Amino acid sequence: MPDLSPGRCVGTSPAMDGSEIFDRALRRLRRDRAARDFGDHAFLIDHMADELAERLEAVQREFRSALILGCHDGRVGRRFAAPGRSIVSADAGHAFAAMCGGVQCDEDRLPFADASFDLIISVGVLDSVNDLPGALTLIRRILRPDGLFLGAFIGAGSLGWLRSAAMAADMATFGGASPRIHPQIDVRSAGDLLSRAGFALQVADSERLDVGYGDPMRLIGDLRGMAQINMLQARSRSGVGRAWLTALFERFAGDAGPEGRIRETFDLIYLTGWAPDPTQPKPARRGSATASMVDALRVKPA
């Protein structure tokens, strides 16, 4: 079994300390290998794209020029196609980019000029970017003033069962835990990153999905098929072998419910941010309120 992990460790930007959290070449390879059968495992990508599409439909304005950042097999671009809207596709994987007639690039190394798009959509990729603060800053820069960014990815709290089961299998087989599933971004950190990148009217929220699995290898297969397996530079180099898999299946048998299934959790993070523009509403000046909060909350006698 390959090491697995959606998510990203939040910390010092690689641009600041020279480190790289993720192996860029391995990330591209993972995406290329997932491309052929991606549609068989894309349920989370489809769900997140549908959620973002609903949010976009609620915005009462037209967007003529869109960038799909993480185009996968083209399904995200098709979900956001609209009359009069031009779409540019980009992906870190060569195979995905080629399938969409798009650009191959990493999200923190975007090759687009400032103010190129009025809409940017990213689904399921920002959680494995080396310099996420830098990527969000670039996204904001290539948006036109008052342009909209919508993003979604798998966040903190996800894969709780697999994290625990993999650690137990490591301890039983090797006598110590290996870095197989790395830390993930929580919704509060995601909101802070939007603010740090200079977005206006930013919102970060989350949603939890529970998915039933009757076989741990099916869970692993879905993660592999979505290109969500471990890409850490410091990932475990030890193979898992038959003993490790035996320990994993024993843990599964012990945790499965009466129907023979476990419930795996996916916490999905959604981001909304606008490129600043003078026409946007501004928060009220501090101290400008005409009513007292103390008076508003005071309980009146019966």
PDB file of C-alpha atoms in Angstrom:
ATOM      1  CA  MET A   1       0.000   0.000   0.000  1.00  0.00           C
ATOM      2  CA  PRO A   2       1.352   3.450  -0.793  1.00  0.00           C
ATOM      3  CA  ASP A   3       1.467   6.069   1.922  1.00  0.00           C
ATOM      4  CA  LEU A   4      -1.668   8.199   1.874  1.00  0.00           C
ATOM      5  CA  SER A   5      -2.669  11.617   2.902  1.00  0.00           C
ATOM      6  CA  PRO A   6      -4.853  14.511   1.946  1.00  0.00           C
ATOM      7  CA  GLY A   7      -4.089  17.746   3.713  1.00  0.00           C
ATOM      8  CA  ARG A   8      -1.213  20.113   4.306  1.00  0.00           C
ATOM      9  CA  CYS A   9       0.897  21.071   7.278  1.00  0.00           C
ATOM     10  CA  VAL A  10       0.298  24.725   8.119  1.00  0.00           C
ATOM     11  CA  GLY A  11       3.441  26.517   9.184  1.00  0.00           C
ATOM     12  CA  THR A  12       6.256  28.669   7.891  1.00  0.00           C
ATOM     13  CA  SER A  13       6.035  29.311   4.183  1.00  0.00           C
ATOM     14  CA  PRO A  14       8.688  27.516   2.108  1.00  0.00           C
ATOM     15  CA  ALA A  15       9.463  30.898   0.567  1.00  0.00           C
ATOM     16  CA  MET A  16      10.646  32.007   4.004  1.00  0.00           C
ATOM     17  CA  ASP A  17      12.766  29.091   5.190  1.00  0.00           C
ATOM     18  CA  GLY A  18      13.773  27.353   1.936  1.00  0.00           C
ATOM     19  CA  SER A  19      12.079  24.057   2.787  1.00  0.00           C
ATOM     20  CA  GLU A  20       9.687  22.086   0.620  1.00  0.00           C
ATOM     21  CA  ILE A  21       6.958  20.157   2.426  1.00  0.00           C
ATOM     22  CA  PHE A  22       5.803  18.234  -0.640  1.00  0.00           C
ATOM     23  CA  ASP A  23       7.789  16.430  -3.318  1.00  0.00           C
ATOM     24  CA  ARG A  24       6.757  18.332  -6.466  1.00  0.00           C
ATOM     25  CA  ALA A  25       7.842  15.612  -8.899  1.00  0.00           C
ATOM     26  CA  LEU A  26       6.042  12.916  -6.909  1.00  0.00           C
ATOM     27  CA  ARG A  27       2.907  15.055  -6.753  1.00  0.00           C
ATOM     28  CA  ARG A  28       2.887  15.316 -10.550  1.00  0.00           C
ATOM     29  CA  LEU A  29       3.446  11.574 -10.840  1.00  0.00           C
ATOM     30  CA  ARG A  30       0.582  10.796  -8.449  1.00  0.00           C
ATOM     31  CA  ARG A  31      -1.753  12.975 -10.513  1.00  0.00           C
ATOM     32  CA  ASP A  32      -0.635  11.419 -13.786  1.00  0.00           C
ATOM     33  CA  ARG A  33      -1.247   7.921 -12.450  1.00  0.00           C
ATOM     34  CA  ALA A  34      -4.722   8.913 -11.236  1.00  0.00           C
ATOM     35  CA  ALA A  35      -5.771  10.440 -14.553  1.00  0.00           C
ATOM     36  CA  ARG A  36      -6.820   7.274 -16.416  1.00  0.00           C
ATOM     37  CA  ASP A  37      -9.466   6.035 -13.964  1.00  0.00           C
ATOM     38  CA  PHE A  38     -10.148   9.286 -12.157  1.00  0.00           C
ATOM     39  CA  GLY A  39     -13.884   9.226 -12.827  1.00  0.00           C
ATOM     40  CA  ASP A  40     -14.247   6.021 -10.781  1.00  0.00           C
ATOM     41  CA  HIS A  41     -13.026   7.798  -7.628  1.00  0.00           C
ATOM     42  CA  ALA A  42     -14.064  11.436  -8.106  1.00  0.00           C
ATOM     43  CA  PHE A  43     -17.055  11.559  -5.758  1.00  0.00           C
ATOM     44  CA  LEU A  44     -15.462  14.073  -3.369  1.00  0.00           C
ATOM     45  CA  ILE A  45     -14.308  16.312  -6.230  1.00  0.00           C
ATOM     46  CA  ASP A  46     -17.820  16.209  -7.713  1.00  0.00           C
ATOM     47  CA  HIS A  47     -19.374  17.012  -4.346  1.00  0.00           C
ATOM     48  CA  MET A  48     -17.092  19.981  -3.707  1.00  0.00           C
ATOM     49  CA  ALA A  49     -17.572  21.304  -7.256  1.00  0.00           C
ATOM     50  CA  ASP A  50     -21.348  21.111  -6.875  1.00  0.00           C
ATOM     51  CA  GLU A  51     -21.165  23.020  -3.594  1.00  0.00           C
ATOM     52  CA  LEU A  52     -19.045  25.776  -5.142  1.00  0.00           C
ATOM     53  CA  ALA A  53     -21.351  25.936  -8.165  1.00  0.00           C
ATOM     54  CA  GLU A  54     -24.314  26.563  -5.870  1.00  0.00           C
ATOM     55  CA  ARG A  55     -22.443  29.415  -4.238  1.00  0.00           C
ATOM     56  CA  LEU A  56     -21.537  30.902  -7.589  1.00  0.00           C
ATOM     57  CA  GLU A  57     -25.141  30.750  -8.760  1.00  0.00           C
ATOM     58  CA  ALA A  58     -26.112  32.918  -5.798  1.00  0.00           C
ATOM     59  CA  VAL A  59     -23.812  35.739  -7.000  1.00  0.00           C
ATOM     60  CA  GLN A  60     -25.775  38.234  -9.077  1.00  0.00           C
ATOM     61  CA  ARG A  61     -23.180  39.124 -11.693  1.00  0.00           C
ATOM     62  CA  GLU A  62     -21.556  37.704 -14.804  1.00  0.00           C
ATOM     63  CA  PHE A  63     -18.060  36.237 -14.934  1.00  0.00           C
ATOM     64  CA  ARG A  64     -16.586  36.191 -18.420  1.00  0.00           C
ATOM     65  CA  SER A  65     -13.066  34.873 -17.871  1.00  0.00           C
ATOM     66  CA  ALA A  66     -12.464  31.906 -15.533  1.00  0.00           C
ATOM     67  CA  LEU A  67      -9.451  29.862 -14.464  1.00  0.00           C
ATOM     68  CA  ILE A  68      -9.956  26.297 -13.252  1.00  0.00           C
ATOM     69  CA  LEU A  69      -7.002  25.617 -10.976  1.00  0.00           C
ATOM     70  CA  GLY A  70      -6.791  21.845 -10.626  1.00  0.00           C
ATOM     71  CA  CYS A  71      -8.779  20.851 -13.693  1.00  0.00           C
ATOM     72  CA  HIS A  72      -8.509  17.068 -13.155  1.00  0.00           C
ATOM     73  CA  ASP A  73     -10.088  15.270 -16.117  1.00  0.00           C
ATOM     74  CA  GLY A  74     -12.145  18.274 -17.218  1.00  0.00           C
ATOM     75  CA  ARG A  75     -15.174  17.645 -15.026  1.00  0.00           C
ATOM     76  CA  VAL A  76     -14.629  20.804 -12.961  1.00  0.00           C
ATOM     77  CA  GLY A  77     -14.439  22.996 -16.052  1.00  0.00           C
ATOM     78  CA  ARG A  78     -17.602  21.430 -17.452  1.00  0.00           C
ATOM     79  CA  ARG A  79     -19.395  22.085 -14.164  1.00  0.00           C
ATOM     80  CA  PHE A  80     -18.605  25.807 -14.402  1.00  0.00           C
ATOM     81  CA  ALA A  81     -19.120  26.305 -18.134  1.00  0.00           C
ATOM     82  CA  ALA A  82     -21.601  29.046 -18.994  1.00  0.00           C
ATOM     83  CA  PRO A  83     -22.632  30.967 -22.136  1.00  0.00           C
ATOM     84  CA  GLY A  84     -20.177  33.749 -22.850  1.00  0.00           C
ATOM     85  CA  ARG A  85     -17.639  32.493 -20.291  1.00  0.00           C
ATOM     86  CA  SER A  86     -14.133  31.581 -21.454  1.00  0.00           C
ATOM     87  CA  ILE A  87     -12.346  28.990 -19.331  1.00  0.00           C
ATOM     88  CA  VAL A  88      -8.619  28.364 -18.967  1.00  0.00           C
ATOM     89  CA  SER A  89      -7.628  25.078 -17.321  1.00  0.00           C
ATOM     90  CA  ALA A  90      -4.489  24.386 -15.281  1.00  0.00           C
ATOM     91  CA  ASP A  91      -3.209  21.417 -13.322  1.00  0.00           C
ATOM     92  CA  ALA A  92       0.020  20.315 -11.671  1.00  0.00           C
ATOM     93  CA  GLY A  93      -0.230  16.986 -13.492  1.00  0.00           C
ATOM     94  CA  HIS A  94       0.756  16.738 -17.150  1.00  0.00           C
ATOM     95  CA  ALA A  95      -1.933  14.161 -17.980  1.00  0.00           C
ATOM     96  CA  PHE A  96      -4.767  16.163 -16.452  1.00  0.00           C
ATOM     97  CA  ALA A  97      -3.594  19.395 -18.088  1.00  0.00           C
ATOM     98  CA  ALA A  98      -3.340  17.652 -21.474  1.00  0.00           C
ATOM     99  CA  MET A  99      -6.836  16.157 -21.127  1.00  0.00           C
ATOM    100  CA  CYS A 100      -8.231  19.675 -20.727  1.00  0.00           C
ATOM    101  CA  GLY A 101      -6.015  21.412 -23.272  1.00  0.00           C
ATOM    102  CA  GLY A 102      -4.679  23.409 -20.358  1.00  0.00           C
ATOM    103  CA  VAL A 103      -1.484  24.596 -18.709  1.00  0.00           C
ATOM    104  CA  GLN A 104       0.695  22.437 -16.477  1.00  0.00           C
ATOM    105  CA  CYS A 105       1.849  24.448 -13.468  1.00  0.00           C
ATOM    106  CA  ASP A 106       2.086  24.337  -9.696  1.00  0.00           C
ATOM    107  CA  GLU A 107      -0.394  26.505  -7.834  1.00  0.00           C
ATOM    108  CA  ASP A 108       2.355  28.460  -6.079  1.00  0.00           C
ATOM    109  CA  ARG A 109       4.135  29.097  -9.415  1.00  0.00           C
ATOM    110  CA  LEU A 110       1.328  30.387 -11.620  1.00  0.00           C
ATOM    111  CA  PRO A 111       2.417  31.648 -15.064  1.00  0.00           C
ATOM    112  CA  PHE A 112      -0.500  34.065 -15.576  1.00  0.00           C
ATOM    113  CA  ALA A 113      -0.305  37.846 -15.687  1.00  0.00           C
ATOM    114  CA  ASP A 114      -1.841  40.019 -13.005  1.00  0.00           C
ATOM    115  CA  ALA A 115      -5.559  40.822 -13.438  1.00  0.00           C
ATOM    116  CA  SER A 116      -6.099  38.039 -16.028  1.00  0.00           C
ATOM    117  CA  PHE A 117      -9.370  36.544 -14.726  1.00  0.00           C
ATOM    118  CA  ASP A 118     -12.553  37.649 -13.025  1.00  0.00           C
ATOM    119  CA  LEU A 119     -13.265  34.160 -11.609  1.00  0.00           C
ATOM    120  CA  ILE A 120     -10.921  31.460 -10.257  1.00  0.00           C
ATOM    121  CA  ILE A 121     -12.169  28.051  -9.124  1.00  0.00           C
ATOM    122  CA  SER A 122      -9.978  25.501  -7.315  1.00  0.00           C
ATOM    123  CA  VAL A 123     -11.265  22.090  -6.232  1.00  0.00           C
ATOM    124  CA  GLY A 124      -9.300  19.487  -4.300  1.00  0.00           C
ATOM    125  CA  VAL A 125      -5.699  20.618  -4.855  1.00  0.00           C
ATOM    126  CA  LEU A 126      -4.696  23.487  -2.556  1.00  0.00           C
ATOM    127  CA  ASP A 127      -4.223  21.122   0.408  1.00  0.00           C
ATOM    128  CA  SER A 128      -1.025  19.729  -1.160  1.00  0.00           C
ATOM    129  CA  VAL A 129       0.690  22.947  -2.250  1.00  0.00           C
ATOM    130  CA  ASN A 130       4.142  23.708  -0.850  1.00  0.00           C
ATOM    131  CA  ASP A 131       3.612  27.444  -0.417  1.00  0.00           C
ATOM    132  CA  LEU A 132      -0.110  27.829   0.184  1.00  0.00           C
ATOM    133  CA  PRO A 133       0.096  31.465   1.413  1.00  0.00           C
ATOM    134  CA  GLY A 134       2.071  32.278  -1.733  1.00  0.00           C
ATOM    135  CA  ALA A 135      -0.417  30.418  -3.940  1.00  0.00           C
ATOM    136  CA  LEU A 136      -3.353  32.338  -2.481  1.00  0.00           C
ATOM    137  CA  THR A 137      -1.496  35.618  -2.960  1.00  0.00           C
ATOM    138  CA  LEU A 138      -0.868  34.748  -6.613  1.00  0.00           C
ATOM    139  CA  ILE A 139      -4.535  33.833  -7.074  1.00  0.00           C
ATOM    140  CA  ARG A 140      -5.558  37.182  -5.670  1.00  0.00           C
ATOM    141  CA  ARG A 141      -3.078  39.001  -7.935  1.00  0.00           C
ATOM    142  CA  ILE A 142      -4.230  37.331 -11.156  1.00  0.00           C
ATOM    143  CA  LEU A 143      -7.839  38.197 -10.349  1.00  0.00           C
ATOM    144  CA  ARG A 144      -9.160  41.456 -11.731  1.00  0.00           C
ATOM    145  CA  PRO A 145     -10.417  43.969  -9.145  1.00  0.00           C
ATOM    146  CA  ASP A 146     -13.684  42.674  -7.679  1.00  0.00           C
ATOM    147  CA  GLY A 147     -12.932  39.218  -9.099  1.00  0.00           C
ATOM    148  CA  LEU A 148     -14.075  36.140  -7.186  1.00  0.00           C
ATOM    149  CA  PHE A 149     -12.122  33.155  -5.885  1.00  0.00           C
ATOM    150  CA  LEU A 150     -13.885  29.961  -4.810  1.00  0.00           C
ATOM    151  CA  GLY A 151     -11.869  27.062  -3.426  1.00  0.00           C
ATOM    152  CA  ALA A 152     -12.459  23.705  -1.763  1.00  0.00           C
ATOM    153  CA  PHE A 153     -10.213  20.960  -0.407  1.00  0.00           C
ATOM    154  CA  ILE A 154     -10.031  18.153   2.153  1.00  0.00           C
ATOM    155  CA  GLY A 155      -9.171  19.611   5.555  1.00  0.00           C
ATOM    156  CA  ALA A 156      -8.325  18.863   9.162  1.00  0.00           C
ATOM    157  CA  GLY A 157     -10.329  16.137  10.851  1.00  0.00           C
ATOM    158  CA  SER A 158     -10.373  13.956   7.738  1.00  0.00           C
ATOM    159  CA  LEU A 159      -9.339  10.294   7.618  1.00  0.00           C
ATOM    160  CA  GLY A 160      -9.506   9.789  11.357  1.00  0.00           C
ATOM    161  CA  TRP A 161      -9.980   6.032  11.065  1.00  0.00           C
ATOM    162  CA  LEU A 162      -7.182   5.513   8.552  1.00  0.00           C
ATOM    163  CA  ARG A 163      -4.787   7.696  10.525  1.00  0.00           C
ATOM    164  CA  SER A 164      -5.394   5.674  13.696  1.00  0.00           C
ATOM    165  CA  ALA A 165      -5.372   2.306  11.918  1.00  0.00           C
ATOM    166  CA  ALA A 166      -2.156   3.046  10.010  1.00  0.00           C
ATOM    167  CA  MET A 167      -0.430   4.113  13.219  1.00  0.00           C
ATOM    168  CA  ALA A 168      -1.570   0.914  14.975  1.00  0.00           C
ATOM    169  CA  ALA A 169      -0.317  -1.191  12.051  1.00  0.00           C
ATOM    170  CA  ASP A 170       3.033   0.626  12.141  1.00  0.00           C
ATOM    171  CA  MET A 171       3.399  -0.001  15.856  1.00  0.00           C
ATOM    172  CA  ALA A 172       2.494  -3.679  15.500  1.00  0.00           C
ATOM    173  CA  THR A 173       4.807  -4.215  12.518  1.00  0.00           C
ATOM    174  CA  PHE A 174       7.735  -1.824  12.974  1.00  0.00           C
ATOM    175  CA  GLY A 175       7.488  -0.818  16.639  1.00  0.00           C
ATOM    176  CA  GLY A 176       7.072   2.870  15.766  1.00  0.00           C
ATOM    177  CA  ALA A 177       4.891   5.213  13.736  1.00  0.00           C
ATOM    178  CA  SER A 178       5.844   6.423  10.239  1.00  0.00           C
ATOM    179  CA  PRO A 179       4.791   9.709   8.553  1.00  0.00           C
ATOM    180  CA  ARG A 180       1.999   8.334   6.376  1.00  0.00           C
ATOM    181  CA  ILE A 181      -0.719  10.957   6.837  1.00  0.00           C
ATOM    182  CA  HIS A 182       0.432  14.498   7.356  1.00  0.00           C
ATOM    183  CA  PRO A 183      -1.278  17.375   9.239  1.00  0.00           C
ATOM    184  CA  GLN A 184      -4.167  19.152   7.561  1.00  0.00           C
ATOM    185  CA  ILE A 185      -5.546  22.687   7.410  1.00  0.00           C
ATOM    186  CA  ASP A 186      -8.413  23.574   9.720  1.00  0.00           C
ATOM    187  CA  VAL A 187     -11.112  26.068   8.814  1.00  0.00           C
ATOM    188  CA  ARG A 188      -9.791  28.812  11.093  1.00  0.00           C
ATOM    189  CA  SER A 189      -6.308  28.611   9.578  1.00  0.00           C
ATOM    190  CA  ALA A 190      -7.850  28.664   6.104  1.00  0.00           C
ATOM    191  CA  GLY A 191      -9.646  31.917   6.895  1.00  0.00           C
ATOM    192  CA  ASP A 192      -6.442  33.429   8.263  1.00  0.00           C
ATOM    193  CA  LEU A 193      -4.609  32.496   5.062  1.00  0.00           C
ATOM    194  CA  LEU A 194      -7.262  34.212   2.938  1.00  0.00           C
ATOM    195  CA  SER A 195      -6.866  37.376   4.984  1.00  0.00           C
ATOM    196  CA  ARG A 196      -3.086  37.169   4.833  1.00  0.00           C
ATOM    197  CA  ALA A 197      -3.249  36.867   1.023  1.00  0.00           C
ATOM    198  CA  GLY A 198      -5.131  40.154   0.802  1.00  0.00           C
ATOM    199  CA  PHE A 199      -8.616  38.971  -0.105  1.00  0.00           C
ATOM    200  CA  ALA A 200     -11.619  41.124   0.728  1.00  0.00           C
ATOM    201  CA  LEU A 201     -14.946  39.835   2.058  1.00  0.00           C
ATOM    202  CA  GLN A 202     -13.323  36.471   2.775  1.00  0.00           C
ATOM    203  CA  VAL A 203     -15.258  33.509   4.155  1.00  0.00           C
ATOM    204  CA  ALA A 204     -14.026  30.053   5.206  1.00  0.00           C
ATOM    205  CA  ASP A 205     -16.440  27.336   6.282  1.00  0.00           C
ATOM    206  CA  SER A 206     -16.532  23.562   6.442  1.00  0.00           C
ATOM    207  CA  GLU A 207     -18.718  20.515   5.921  1.00  0.00           C
ATOM    208  CA  ARG A 208     -18.343  16.960   7.212  1.00  0.00           C
ATOM    209  CA  LEU A 209     -19.064  13.885   5.110  1.00  0.00           C
ATOM    210  CA  ASP A 210     -19.091  10.322   6.459  1.00  0.00           C
ATOM    211  CA  VAL A 211     -18.466   7.584   3.907  1.00  0.00           C
ATOM    212  CA  GLY A 212     -18.987   3.887   4.589  1.00  0.00           C
ATOM    213  CA  TYR A 213     -16.366   1.324   3.541  1.00  0.00           C
ATOM    214  CA  GLY A 214     -16.634  -2.471   3.683  1.00  0.00           C
ATOM    215  CA  ASP A 215     -12.957  -2.942   2.807  1.00  0.00           C
ATOM    216  CA  PRO A 216      -9.963  -0.805   3.852  1.00  0.00           C
ATOM    217  CA  MET A 217      -8.387  -1.329   0.429  1.00  0.00           C
ATOM    218  CA  ARG A 218     -11.397   0.355  -1.178  1.00  0.00           C
ATOM    219  CA  LEU A 219     -10.730   3.426   0.947  1.00  0.00           C
ATOM    220  CA  ILE A 220      -7.067   3.354  -0.039  1.00  0.00           C
ATOM    221  CA  GLY A 221      -8.054   2.865  -3.672  1.00  0.00           C
ATOM    222  CA  ASP A 222     -10.306   5.932  -3.585  1.00  0.00           C
ATOM    223  CA  LEU A 223      -7.510   8.058  -2.150  1.00  0.00           C
ATOM    224  CA  ARG A 224      -5.063   6.782  -4.755  1.00  0.00           C
ATOM    225  CA  GLY A 225      -7.644   7.325  -7.507  1.00  0.00           C
ATOM    226  CA  MET A 226      -8.181  10.937  -6.414  1.00  0.00           C
ATOM    227  CA  ALA A 227      -4.394  11.558  -6.326  1.00  0.00           C
ATOM    228  CA  GLN A 228      -4.672  12.147  -2.582  1.00  0.00           C
ATOM    229  CA  ILE A 229      -1.889   9.798  -1.458  1.00  0.00           C
ATOM    230  CA  ASN A 230       1.145  10.957   0.486  1.00  0.00           C
ATOM    231  CA  MET A 231       3.485  13.365  -1.317  1.00  0.00           C
ATOM    232  CA  LEU A 232       5.562  14.482   1.662  1.00  0.00           C
ATOM    233  CA  GLN A 233       9.289  14.922   1.249  1.00  0.00           C
ATOM    234  CA  ALA A 234       9.663  13.201   4.637  1.00  0.00           C
ATOM    235  CA  ARG A 235       7.247  10.364   3.889  1.00  0.00           C
ATOM    236  CA  SER A 236       7.957   6.869   5.150  1.00  0.00           C
ATOM    237  CA  ARG A 237      10.313   4.926   2.885  1.00  0.00           C
ATOM    238  CA  SER A 238       9.516   1.610   4.569  1.00  0.00           C
ATOM    239  CA  GLY A 239       7.301  -0.791   2.675  1.00  0.00           C
ATOM    240  CA  VAL A 240       4.181  -2.046   4.380  1.00  0.00           C
ATOM    241  CA  GLY A 241       4.279  -5.739   3.474  1.00  0.00           C
ATOM    242  CA  ARG A 242       1.991  -8.601   4.380  1.00  0.00           C
ATOM    243  CA  ALA A 243       2.354  -8.191   8.153  1.00  0.00           C
ATOM    244  CA  TRP A 244       1.362  -4.513   7.961  1.00  0.00           C
ATOM    245  CA  LEU A 245      -1.674  -5.278   5.819  1.00  0.00           C
ATOM    246  CA  THR A 246      -2.664  -8.092   8.175  1.00  0.00           C
ATOM    247  CA  ALA A 247      -2.559  -5.640  11.102  1.00  0.00           C
ATOM    248  CA  LEU A 248      -4.632  -3.129   9.109  1.00  0.00           C
ATOM    249  CA  PHE A 249      -7.313  -5.711   8.309  1.00  0.00           C
ATOM    250  CA  GLU A 250      -7.386  -6.862  11.938  1.00  0.00           C
ATOM    251  CA  ARG A 251      -7.999  -3.303  13.046  1.00  0.00           C
ATOM    252  CA  PHE A 252     -10.718  -2.974  10.413  1.00  0.00           C
ATOM    253  CA  ALA A 253     -12.444  -6.148  11.628  1.00  0.00           C
ATOM    254  CA  GLY A 254     -12.373  -4.854  15.195  1.00  0.00           C
ATOM    255  CA  ASP A 255     -13.779  -1.437  14.287  1.00  0.00           C
ATOM    256  CA  ALA A 256     -16.408  -2.482  11.729  1.00  0.00           C
ATOM    257  CA  GLY A 257     -20.029  -2.185  12.742  1.00  0.00           C
ATOM    258  CA  PRO A 258     -22.689  -4.916  12.573  1.00  0.00           C
ATOM    259  CA  GLU A 259     -22.976  -4.380   8.818  1.00  0.00           C
ATOM    260  CA  GLY A 260     -19.244  -5.018   8.393  1.00  0.00           C
ATOM    261  CA  ARG A 261     -18.348  -1.438   7.493  1.00  0.00           C
ATOM    262  CA  ILE A 262     -16.413   1.427   9.019  1.00  0.00           C
ATOM    263  CA  ARG A 263     -17.311   5.101   8.616  1.00  0.00           C
ATOM    264  CA  GLU A 264     -14.491   7.309   7.360  1.00  0.00           C
ATOM    265  CA  THR A 265     -14.746  11.062   7.784  1.00  0.00           C
ATOM    266  CA  PHE A 266     -13.927  13.780   5.278  1.00  0.00           C
ATOM    267  CA  ASP A 267     -13.982  17.376   6.509  1.00  0.00           C
ATOM    268  CA  LEU A 268     -14.246  19.657   3.487  1.00  0.00           C
ATOM    269  CA  ILE A 269     -13.053  23.262   3.648  1.00  0.00           C
ATOM    270  CA  TYR A 270     -14.634  25.929   1.430  1.00  0.00           C
ATOM    271  CA  LEU A 271     -13.062  29.305   0.706  1.00  0.00           C
ATOM    272  CA  THR A 272     -14.581  32.468  -0.742  1.00  0.00           C
ATOM    273  CA  GLY A 273     -12.637  35.659  -1.348  1.00  0.00           C
ATOM    274  CA  TRP A 274     -12.843  38.737  -3.554  1.00  0.00           C
ATOM    275  CA  ALA A 275     -10.018  40.725  -5.089  1.00  0.00           C
ATOM    276  CA  PRO A 276     -10.169  44.160  -3.424  1.00  0.00           C
ATOM    277  CA  ASP A 277     -11.993  46.942  -5.246  1.00  0.00           C
ATOM    278  CA  PRO A 278     -12.999  50.451  -4.090  1.00  0.00           C
ATOM    279  CA  THR A 279     -16.659  49.730  -4.909  1.00  0.00           C
ATOM    280  CA  GLN A 280     -16.913  46.902  -2.373  1.00  0.00           C
ATOM    281  CA  PRO A 281     -18.727  47.476   0.927  1.00  0.00           C
ATOM    282  CA  LYS A 282     -16.442  48.419   3.798  1.00  0.00           C
ATOM    283  CA  PRO A 283     -16.834  47.549   7.478  1.00  0.00           C
ATOM    284  CA  ALA A 284     -18.178  50.369   9.591  1.00  0.00           C
ATOM    285  CA  ARG A 285     -15.596  52.660  11.190  1.00  0.00           C
ATOM    286  CA  ARG A 286     -14.765  51.570  14.739  1.00  0.00           C
ATOM    287  CA  GLY A 287     -16.785  53.589  17.248  1.00  0.00           C
ATOM    288  CA  SER A 288     -19.323  54.787  14.666  1.00  0.00           C
ATOM    289  CA  ALA A 289     -22.275  52.776  16.019  1.00  0.00           C
ATOM    290  CA  THR A 290     -25.292  54.752  17.169  1.00  0.00           C
ATOM    291  CA  ALA A 291     -26.649  52.098  19.547  1.00  0.00           C
ATOM    292  CA  SER A 292     -25.050  50.647  22.651  1.00  0.00           C
ATOM    293  CA  MET A 293     -24.447  46.891  22.724  1.00  0.00           C
ATOM    294  CA  VAL A 294     -24.934  47.006  26.506  1.00  0.00           C
ATOM    295  CA  ASP A 295     -28.356  48.582  26.031  1.00  0.00           C
ATOM    296  CA  ALA A 296     -29.261  46.090  23.324  1.00  0.00           C
ATOM    297  CA  LEU A 297     -28.478  43.140  25.571  1.00  0.00           C
ATOM    298  CA  ARG A 298     -29.972  44.572  28.762  1.00  0.00           C
ATOM    299  CA  VAL A 299     -32.889  42.484  30.006  1.00  0.00           C
ATOM    300  CA  LYS A 300     -35.984  44.572  30.546  1.00  0.00           C
ATOM    301  CA  PRO A 301     -37.922  44.004  33.746  1.00  0.00           C
ATOM    302  CA  ALA A 302     -41.155  42.021  33.346  1.00  0.00           C
TER     303      ALA A 302
END
